[in-house]
Amino acid sequence: MTHAAVADTFGDSSADALADAFTGVFGRAPEGSWAAPGRVNLIGEHTDYNDGYVMPFALPHTTRAAVARRDDGLLRLHSADMDGGVVELEVDALAPGATEGWARYPAAVLWTLREAGHPIGGADLHYASTVPVGGGLSSSAALQVVTALALTELHGVELPRQELALLCQRSENVYVGAPVGVMDQTASACCTQGHALHLDVRALAQRQVPFDLAAQGLRLLVVDTRVKHAHADGAYGELRAGCEAAAAALGLPALRDVAYENLDAALADLPDERLRRLTRHIVTENRRVEEVIALLDAGRTPDIGPVLTAGHVSLRDDFRISCAELDVVVDTALAEGALGARMTGGGFGGSAIVLLEESTEAKIASAITQALPSSRHFLTTPGPGAHRLS
Ligand code: ADP
Ligand code: MG
């Protein structure tokens, strides 16, 4: 796996424009610039915090950061995507819960790097992103990972990519206070162009699985519903707690330890209907990841469609984290001849993915727009993971 500097999707000019913007904000030139992508999860939803399997790939959309070190103990942050100008923080005063707003993500990363013993001080950072913010495509992980990569490389700290992702996850768990799994950060840090990343979260074992859509006349459409229902964040913690309760009731470390072949027996042992639903989703979802990998390895990419759709049904009926808008997108796509479709990401809004044959793209895309006029869509292919731009 190589992570050498690669041309950004938006061309070399994006690094120059980013540097100019940095200079406009901070009055000096940056020392370098970096990019980290958002992600789409192909299959393996809510399995990461159950020690299971996930399979994300990187979007060509990235969050870019131009950066220069400071020696006065200040962290100064600016984002082209946020109002409010420069946020100035004292590195020594960083502490979990102490930072408000978007700046808490990069502040958390710096705090966590220092907690881990890395000799990293203040800096000026300017960000600009093409990842839709709040669309379930992990703009937050892109922001964390680009920050961690920039700060470590600038300070000559060599961190393996998986460790960098774990550090970013820890920053969100401890500093931001969100009990997220490690999928999003790993995807942004470790994905490679033309591949989906199979991650076994317990073993932290990775495999890059070739995922070449164009060669088979296929396209993948990402549809951002542009809705996020208010209970999304609280529900995440409840779902996680429910999965942990189910594993505990079964006397297992995690739901990953329920073998697919033993699912019925496990369900019979669970005390209530909700825990049975959560367990059924996680166990069948891990199985679907294995099915998708086997199909991709066999060159049968179109056949992953029904597996993706089965994943949506499981999230809708068993995990119950879909919503009317996501269901409309999936149902419309399938009715118009898509090979498969599913919601992706945390749920209750955000984005769906649609696997389709090239010839059906225009028809399916326009039907989706008609069915959900507020939605936005784009075609995508797996892009590179985080990298240095200049
Ligand atoms: P998602 O990760 O699905 O896009 P989240 O709610 O997890 O949605 O993360 C979005 C938050 O991440 C934003 O509200 C903001 O705090 C932060 N963020 C993401 N991208 C940027 C950016 N380019 N500049 C500043 N903050 C950002
Ligand atoms: Mg996020």
Short mmCIF file of C-alpha atoms and ligand atoms in Angstrom, two decimals:
data_model
loop_
_atom_site.label_atom_id
_atom_site.label_comp_id
_atom_site.label_asym_id
_atom_site.label_seq_id
_atom_site.Cartn_x
_atom_site.Cartn_y
_atom_site.Cartn_z
CA MET A 1 0.00 0.00 0.00
CA THR A 2 1.49 3.35 -0.98
CA HIS A 3 0.47 6.73 0.27
CA ALA A 4 2.82 8.85 -1.80
CA ALA A 5 1.61 12.25 -2.87
CA VAL A 6 -0.92 11.78 -5.64
CA ALA A 7 -2.66 14.29 -7.84
CA ASP A 8 -5.80 15.52 -6.15
CA THR A 9 -9.07 15.12 -8.01
CA PHE A 10 -9.29 18.85 -8.30
CA GLY A 11 -5.85 19.20 -9.84
CA ASP A 12 -2.61 20.79 -8.68
CA SER A 13 -4.21 24.21 -8.84
CA SER A 14 -6.21 23.31 -5.76
CA ALA A 15 -3.01 23.25 -3.68
CA ASP A 16 -2.06 26.70 -4.99
CA ALA A 17 -5.52 28.10 -4.32
CA LEU A 18 -5.43 26.60 -0.85
CA ALA A 19 -2.01 28.15 -0.16
CA ASP A 20 -3.26 31.54 -1.40
CA ALA A 21 -6.27 31.30 0.88
CA PHE A 22 -3.99 30.37 3.80
CA THR A 23 -1.86 33.43 3.10
CA GLY A 24 -4.96 35.61 2.88
CA VAL A 25 -6.05 34.45 6.34
CA PHE A 26 -2.75 34.14 8.21
CA GLY A 27 -0.49 36.61 6.36
CA ARG A 28 2.28 34.16 5.56
CA ALA A 29 2.91 31.12 3.37
CA PRO A 30 2.00 27.58 4.52
CA GLU A 31 4.65 24.90 4.92
CA GLY A 32 2.59 22.31 3.09
CA SER A 33 -0.86 21.07 2.24
CA TRP A 34 -2.65 17.76 2.66
CA ALA A 35 -5.95 16.13 1.66
CA ALA A 36 -8.15 13.47 3.25
CA PRO A 37 -11.28 12.04 1.63
CA GLY A 38 -14.82 11.48 2.77
CA ARG A 39 -16.09 7.94 2.41
CA VAL A 40 -18.99 5.81 1.38
CA ASN A 41 -19.59 2.52 3.12
CA LEU A 42 -20.33 -0.10 0.50
CA ILE A 43 -21.56 -2.65 3.04
CA GLY A 44 -21.07 -3.39 6.75
CA GLU A 45 -23.20 -0.83 8.59
CA HIS A 46 -23.01 -0.40 12.40
CA THR A 47 -20.78 -3.47 12.51
CA ASP A 48 -17.63 -1.56 13.45
CA TYR A 49 -18.52 -1.09 17.11
CA ASN A 50 -19.53 -4.77 17.22
CA ASP A 51 -15.96 -5.84 16.39
CA GLY A 52 -17.18 -6.90 12.94
CA TYR A 53 -16.49 -6.23 9.26
CA VAL A 54 -16.88 -3.03 7.27
CA MET A 55 -16.14 -2.21 3.65
CA PRO A 56 -15.87 1.50 2.88
CA PHE A 57 -14.20 3.21 -0.04
CA ALA A 58 -12.83 6.75 -0.31
CA LEU A 59 -14.71 9.40 -2.23
CA PRO A 60 -12.85 11.68 -4.65
CA HIS A 61 -14.18 14.50 -2.45
CA THR A 62 -11.61 15.67 0.05
CA THR A 63 -11.02 18.05 2.92
CA ARG A 64 -7.77 19.90 2.28
CA ALA A 65 -5.61 21.69 4.82
CA ALA A 66 -2.79 24.19 4.34
CA VAL A 67 -0.63 24.27 7.45
CA ALA A 68 2.30 26.06 9.07
CA ARG A 69 3.77 25.46 12.52
CA ARG A 70 3.79 28.10 15.27
CA ASP A 71 6.18 28.33 18.19
CA ASP A 72 4.03 30.44 20.54
CA GLY A 73 1.71 27.67 21.78
CA LEU A 74 -1.31 28.82 19.78
CA LEU A 75 -3.54 26.73 17.54
CA ARG A 76 -5.31 28.91 14.99
CA LEU A 77 -8.00 27.37 12.81
CA HIS A 78 -9.89 28.68 9.81
CA SER A 79 -12.33 26.91 7.51
CA ALA A 80 -13.57 28.20 4.17
CA ASP A 81 -16.72 26.19 4.86
CA MET A 82 -17.64 27.77 8.20
CA ASP A 83 -18.62 31.29 9.20
CA GLY A 84 -17.00 32.97 12.14
CA GLY A 85 -13.42 33.60 11.04
CA VAL A 86 -10.30 32.36 12.78
CA VAL A 87 -10.69 30.29 15.95
CA GLU A 88 -7.72 30.80 18.27
CA LEU A 89 -6.94 28.29 21.02
CA GLU A 90 -4.07 27.78 23.45
CA VAL A 91 -2.54 24.36 23.01
CA ASP A 92 -1.87 23.99 26.75
CA ALA A 93 -5.49 24.83 27.56
CA LEU A 94 -6.98 22.12 25.31
CA ALA A 95 -9.07 19.65 27.30
CA PRO A 96 -11.99 17.30 26.60
CA GLY A 97 -15.21 19.28 26.50
CA ALA A 98 -13.38 22.62 26.46
CA THR A 99 -13.87 23.48 22.78
CA GLU A 100 -17.06 24.50 21.00
CA GLY A 101 -18.20 24.20 17.41
CA TRP A 102 -16.34 22.74 14.46
CA ALA A 103 -12.92 23.64 15.94
CA ARG A 104 -13.34 20.87 18.49
CA TYR A 105 -12.52 18.25 15.83
CA PRO A 106 -9.03 19.54 14.97
CA ALA A 107 -8.42 20.63 18.59
CA ALA A 108 -9.27 17.07 19.67
CA VAL A 109 -6.76 15.64 17.22
CA LEU A 110 -3.94 17.87 18.47
CA TRP A 111 -4.81 17.14 22.12
CA THR A 112 -4.88 13.38 21.46
CA LEU A 113 -1.57 13.43 19.59
CA ARG A 114 0.03 15.20 22.54
CA GLU A 115 -1.64 12.84 25.04
CA ALA A 116 -0.07 9.97 23.09
CA GLY A 117 3.33 11.58 23.69
CA HIS A 118 3.97 13.04 20.25
CA PRO A 119 5.94 16.29 20.32
CA ILE A 120 3.49 18.46 18.43
CA GLY A 121 2.90 22.13 19.19
CA GLY A 122 0.87 25.00 17.80
CA ALA A 123 -0.01 25.61 14.19
CA ASP A 124 -2.07 27.66 11.77
CA LEU A 125 -4.48 25.57 9.70
CA HIS A 126 -6.75 26.62 6.87
CA TYR A 127 -9.31 24.08 5.58
CA ALA A 128 -11.42 23.85 2.45
CA SER A 129 -13.59 20.85 1.67
CA THR A 130 -15.56 19.34 -1.17
CA VAL A 131 -17.11 16.70 1.11
CA PRO A 132 -20.75 17.55 1.78
CA VAL A 133 -20.88 18.51 5.47
CA GLY A 134 -23.36 16.51 7.55
CA GLY A 135 -24.35 14.31 4.60
CA GLY A 136 -23.31 11.01 6.14
CA LEU A 137 -20.17 10.98 3.97
CA SER A 138 -17.85 11.60 6.91
CA SER A 139 -16.70 15.15 6.50
CA SER A 140 -15.87 14.94 10.20
CA ALA A 141 -13.42 12.05 9.73
CA ALA A 142 -11.88 13.79 6.71
CA LEU A 143 -11.32 16.85 8.90
CA GLN A 144 -9.73 14.78 11.67
CA VAL A 145 -7.54 12.70 9.38
CA VAL A 146 -6.23 15.62 7.32
CA THR A 147 -5.36 17.38 10.58
CA ALA A 148 -3.58 14.37 12.04
CA LEU A 149 -1.65 13.65 8.84
CA ALA A 150 -0.59 17.27 8.39
CA LEU A 151 0.54 17.77 11.98
CA THR A 152 2.43 14.48 12.21
CA GLU A 153 4.19 14.84 8.86
CA LEU A 154 5.14 18.46 9.58
CA HIS A 155 6.69 17.38 12.87
CA GLY A 156 8.44 14.33 11.43
CA VAL A 157 6.28 11.95 13.48
CA GLU A 158 5.79 8.65 11.64
CA LEU A 159 2.48 7.01 12.48
CA PRO A 160 1.18 3.92 10.66
CA ARG A 161 -2.13 4.81 8.98
CA GLN A 162 -4.24 2.48 11.11
CA GLU A 163 -2.76 4.00 14.25
CA LEU A 164 -3.44 7.47 12.96
CA ALA A 165 -7.09 6.46 12.40
CA LEU A 166 -7.36 4.99 15.91
CA LEU A 167 -5.96 8.20 17.32
CA CYS A 168 -8.56 10.23 15.43
CA GLN A 169 -11.30 7.92 16.70
CA ARG A 170 -10.03 8.36 20.25
CA SER A 171 -10.07 12.12 19.78
CA GLU A 172 -13.76 11.96 18.85
CA ASN A 173 -14.62 9.51 21.64
CA VAL A 174 -12.77 11.33 24.42
CA TYR A 175 -12.55 14.99 23.43
CA VAL A 176 -15.67 15.51 21.30
CA GLY A 177 -17.62 12.99 23.38
CA ALA A 178 -19.13 10.89 20.57
CA PRO A 179 -18.89 7.08 20.98
CA VAL A 180 -18.11 6.39 17.30
CA GLY A 181 -16.40 3.32 15.85
CA VAL A 182 -13.21 3.40 13.83
CA MET A 183 -14.56 2.85 10.32
CA ASP A 184 -14.74 6.43 9.07
CA GLN A 185 -11.26 7.45 10.13
CA THR A 186 -9.76 4.21 8.83
CA ALA A 187 -11.46 4.70 5.48
CA SER A 188 -10.17 8.25 5.13
CA ALA A 189 -6.64 7.27 6.20
CA CYS A 190 -6.20 3.87 4.58
CA CYS A 191 -8.32 3.52 1.42
CA THR A 192 -6.61 3.26 -1.95
CA GLN A 193 -7.79 4.25 -5.40
CA GLY A 194 -9.86 1.64 -7.24
CA HIS A 195 -10.45 -0.45 -4.12
CA ALA A 196 -12.91 -0.91 -1.33
CA LEU A 197 -11.27 -1.54 2.02
CA HIS A 198 -12.21 -4.68 3.91
CA LEU A 199 -11.52 -3.95 7.55
CA ASP A 200 -11.85 -6.55 10.26
CA VAL A 201 -12.32 -4.19 13.17
CA ARG A 202 -11.40 -6.65 15.90
CA ALA A 203 -8.17 -7.80 14.29
CA LEU A 204 -7.59 -4.41 12.66
CA ALA A 205 -6.69 -6.46 9.60
CA GLN A 206 -7.10 -4.74 6.25
CA ARG A 207 -7.41 -5.91 2.69
CA GLN A 208 -7.78 -3.73 -0.38
CA VAL A 209 -10.45 -5.39 -2.54
CA PRO A 210 -10.43 -4.33 -6.22
CA PHE A 211 -13.67 -2.49 -6.95
CA ASP A 212 -13.62 -1.42 -10.57
CA LEU A 213 -17.08 -0.37 -11.67
CA ALA A 214 -16.34 1.13 -15.08
CA ALA A 215 -14.73 -2.05 -16.41
CA GLN A 216 -18.05 -3.81 -15.97
CA GLY A 217 -20.21 -1.00 -17.34
CA LEU A 218 -21.45 -0.12 -13.87
CA ARG A 219 -21.85 3.14 -12.01
CA LEU A 220 -22.34 4.00 -8.37
CA LEU A 221 -24.60 6.89 -7.57
CA VAL A 222 -24.41 8.63 -4.19
CA VAL A 223 -27.64 10.36 -3.24
CA ASP A 224 -27.50 12.87 -0.40
CA THR A 225 -31.06 13.22 0.91
CA ARG A 226 -29.99 16.47 2.62
CA VAL A 227 -32.09 15.59 5.62
CA LYS A 228 -30.79 14.67 9.05
CA HIS A 229 -33.46 13.87 11.60
CA ALA A 230 -32.90 15.37 15.00
CA HIS A 231 -32.68 12.15 17.00
CA ALA A 232 -29.78 10.79 14.92
CA ASP A 233 -27.02 11.46 17.45
CA GLY A 234 -28.83 10.15 20.53
CA ALA A 235 -29.99 7.05 18.70
CA TYR A 236 -26.42 6.06 17.93
CA GLY A 237 -25.55 5.66 21.59
CA GLU A 238 -28.77 3.71 22.25
CA LEU A 239 -28.09 1.33 19.37
CA ARG A 240 -24.56 0.79 20.54
CA ALA A 241 -25.73 0.12 24.09
CA GLY A 242 -28.38 -2.28 22.75
CA CYS A 243 -25.79 -4.26 20.79
CA GLU A 244 -23.56 -4.45 23.86
CA ALA A 245 -26.50 -5.61 26.00
CA ALA A 246 -27.31 -8.34 23.47
CA ALA A 247 -23.71 -9.57 23.44
CA ALA A 248 -23.65 -9.54 27.26
CA ALA A 249 -26.93 -11.48 27.42
CA LEU A 250 -25.34 -14.10 25.17
CA GLY A 251 -22.17 -14.18 27.28
CA LEU A 252 -20.04 -12.99 24.35
CA PRO A 253 -17.50 -10.16 24.05
CA ALA A 254 -19.31 -8.73 21.00
CA LEU A 255 -22.04 -9.60 18.50
CA ARG A 256 -19.29 -10.41 16.03
CA ASP A 257 -18.87 -13.62 17.99
CA VAL A 258 -22.29 -14.92 16.92
CA ALA A 259 -21.56 -17.13 13.90
CA TYR A 260 -24.08 -16.79 11.09
CA GLU A 261 -24.79 -20.52 11.35
CA ASN A 262 -25.71 -20.08 15.04
CA LEU A 263 -27.96 -17.06 14.57
CA ASP A 264 -31.26 -18.85 15.26
CA ALA A 265 -29.95 -20.37 18.47
CA ALA A 266 -28.63 -16.99 19.62
CA LEU A 267 -31.96 -15.30 18.87
CA ALA A 268 -33.78 -17.93 20.92
CA ASP A 269 -31.53 -17.06 23.87
CA LEU A 270 -32.26 -13.33 23.81
CA PRO A 271 -34.79 -11.89 26.24
CA ASP A 272 -36.54 -9.28 24.13
CA GLU A 273 -37.57 -8.43 20.62
CA ARG A 274 -35.40 -5.32 20.28
CA LEU A 275 -32.21 -7.16 21.16
CA ARG A 276 -33.17 -9.91 18.72
CA ARG A 277 -33.61 -7.37 15.92
CA LEU A 278 -30.29 -5.66 16.59
CA THR A 279 -28.49 -8.99 16.74
CA ARG A 280 -30.06 -10.24 13.52
CA HIS A 281 -28.92 -7.13 11.69
CA ILE A 282 -25.32 -7.30 12.91
CA VAL A 283 -24.91 -11.02 12.26
CA THR A 284 -26.48 -10.94 8.79
CA GLU A 285 -24.59 -7.73 7.94
CA ASN A 286 -21.22 -9.31 8.71
CA ARG A 287 -22.30 -12.16 6.46
CA ARG A 288 -23.19 -9.68 3.70
CA VAL A 289 -19.70 -8.19 3.85
CA GLU A 290 -18.27 -11.66 3.27
CA GLU A 291 -20.69 -12.23 0.40
CA VAL A 292 -19.78 -8.95 -1.29
CA ILE A 293 -16.06 -9.73 -1.01
CA ALA A 294 -16.54 -13.20 -2.51
CA LEU A 295 -18.54 -11.74 -5.40
CA LEU A 296 -16.01 -8.98 -6.09
CA ASP A 297 -13.14 -11.47 -5.95
CA ALA A 298 -15.01 -13.63 -8.46
CA GLY A 299 -15.48 -10.65 -10.81
CA ARG A 300 -19.25 -10.76 -10.29
CA THR A 301 -19.72 -7.09 -9.41
CA PRO A 302 -23.31 -6.76 -10.69
CA ASP A 303 -24.34 -9.55 -8.32
CA ILE A 304 -23.49 -7.49 -5.24
CA GLY A 305 -26.63 -5.43 -6.00
CA PRO A 306 -29.13 -7.73 -4.24
CA VAL A 307 -26.77 -8.02 -1.26
CA LEU A 308 -26.70 -4.23 -0.91
CA THR A 309 -30.49 -4.12 -1.11
CA ALA A 310 -30.78 -6.85 1.54
CA GLY A 311 -28.56 -4.67 3.72
CA HIS A 312 -31.02 -1.79 3.35
CA VAL A 313 -33.96 -3.99 4.28
CA SER A 314 -32.10 -5.14 7.39
CA LEU A 315 -31.28 -1.56 8.42
CA ARG A 316 -34.87 -0.50 7.79
CA ASP A 317 -36.71 -3.39 9.42
CA ASP A 318 -34.33 -4.83 12.02
CA PHE A 319 -31.98 -1.99 13.00
CA ARG A 320 -34.69 0.58 12.22
CA ILE A 321 -32.45 3.48 11.33
CA SER A 322 -33.74 4.32 7.88
CA CYS A 323 -36.24 7.12 7.28
CA ALA A 324 -38.90 7.99 4.72
CA GLU A 325 -36.49 9.96 2.51
CA LEU A 326 -33.88 7.17 2.37
CA ASP A 327 -36.58 4.59 1.65
CA VAL A 328 -37.97 6.72 -1.18
CA VAL A 329 -34.53 6.93 -2.80
CA VAL A 330 -33.92 3.19 -2.50
CA ASP A 331 -37.41 2.17 -3.63
CA THR A 332 -37.37 4.57 -6.57
CA ALA A 333 -33.95 3.38 -7.72
CA LEU A 334 -34.97 -0.26 -7.56
CA ALA A 335 -38.29 0.39 -9.32
CA GLU A 336 -36.35 2.05 -12.16
CA GLY A 337 -34.05 -0.93 -12.61
CA ALA A 338 -31.08 -0.31 -10.29
CA LEU A 339 -29.05 -3.44 -9.48
CA GLY A 340 -29.09 -2.61 -5.79
CA ALA A 341 -29.50 0.29 -3.38
CA ARG A 342 -29.08 0.99 0.30
CA MET A 343 -28.80 3.74 2.83
CA THR A 344 -25.19 4.24 3.93
CA GLY A 345 -23.75 5.70 7.11
CA GLY A 346 -25.32 6.27 10.50
CA GLY A 347 -28.96 6.54 9.39
CA PHE A 348 -31.99 8.82 9.95
CA GLY A 349 -31.02 10.81 6.86
CA GLY A 350 -27.72 11.32 5.13
CA SER A 351 -26.97 9.44 1.96
CA ALA A 352 -27.91 6.35 -0.02
CA ILE A 353 -25.91 4.51 -2.67
CA VAL A 354 -27.29 3.05 -5.87
CA LEU A 355 -25.49 0.46 -8.02
CA LEU A 356 -26.64 0.68 -11.61
CA GLU A 357 -25.81 -0.18 -15.19
CA GLU A 358 -24.39 2.74 -17.12
CA SER A 359 -27.28 2.77 -19.61
CA THR A 360 -29.87 3.26 -16.83
CA GLU A 361 -28.13 6.15 -15.08
CA ALA A 362 -30.05 9.09 -16.54
CA LYS A 363 -33.41 7.43 -16.02
CA ILE A 364 -32.73 6.41 -12.43
CA ALA A 365 -31.15 9.71 -11.46
CA SER A 366 -34.03 11.77 -12.80
CA ALA A 367 -36.61 9.51 -11.14
CA ILE A 368 -34.85 10.01 -7.81
CA THR A 369 -34.81 13.77 -8.26
CA GLN A 370 -38.50 13.71 -9.04
CA ALA A 371 -39.31 11.54 -6.05
CA LEU A 372 -37.17 13.60 -3.64
CA PRO A 373 -36.58 17.06 -5.13
CA SER A 374 -34.44 18.19 -2.19
CA SER A 375 -31.86 15.46 -2.85
CA ARG A 376 -28.51 15.88 -4.61
CA HIS A 377 -26.63 13.09 -6.34
CA PHE A 378 -23.26 12.41 -7.92
CA LEU A 379 -21.54 9.48 -9.60
CA THR A 380 -18.45 8.23 -7.87
CA THR A 381 -15.50 5.84 -8.07
CA PRO A 382 -13.13 4.80 -5.27
CA GLY A 383 -10.49 7.50 -4.78
CA PRO A 384 -7.19 7.57 -2.86
CA GLY A 385 -6.85 7.82 0.91
CA ALA A 386 -5.28 10.77 2.72
CA HIS A 387 -2.16 12.19 1.08
CA ARG A 388 0.16 15.16 0.90
CA LEU A 389 -0.63 17.68 -1.86
CA SER A 390 2.40 19.98 -1.70
P1 ADP B 1 -20.63 14.01 8.47
O1 ADP B 1 -19.37 13.48 9.06
O2 ADP B 1 -21.58 12.94 8.06
O3 ADP B 1 -20.40 14.97 7.35
P2 ADP B 1 -20.94 15.05 11.13
O4 ADP B 1 -22.09 15.68 11.80
O5 ADP B 1 -20.35 13.82 11.70
O6 ADP B 1 -21.39 14.81 9.61
O7 ADP B 1 -19.74 16.09 10.98
C1 ADP B 1 -20.00 17.38 10.48
C2 ADP B 1 -19.28 18.38 11.35
O8 ADP B 1 -17.85 18.26 11.14
C3 ADP B 1 -19.60 19.82 11.01
O9 ADP B 1 -20.74 20.25 11.70
C4 ADP B 1 -18.34 20.54 11.48
O10 ADP B 1 -18.34 20.68 12.87
C5 ADP B 1 -17.25 19.53 11.13
N1 ADP B 1 -16.73 19.76 9.77
C6 ADP B 1 -16.79 18.93 8.73
N2 ADP B 1 -16.21 19.46 7.62
C7 ADP B 1 -15.74 20.66 7.98
C8 ADP B 1 -15.04 21.69 7.29
N3 ADP B 1 -14.70 21.60 6.00
N4 ADP B 1 -14.71 22.80 8.00
C9 ADP B 1 -15.04 22.91 9.30
N5 ADP B 1 -15.71 21.98 9.99
C10 ADP B 1 -16.07 20.86 9.35
MG MG B 2 -19.24 12.30 10.83
#
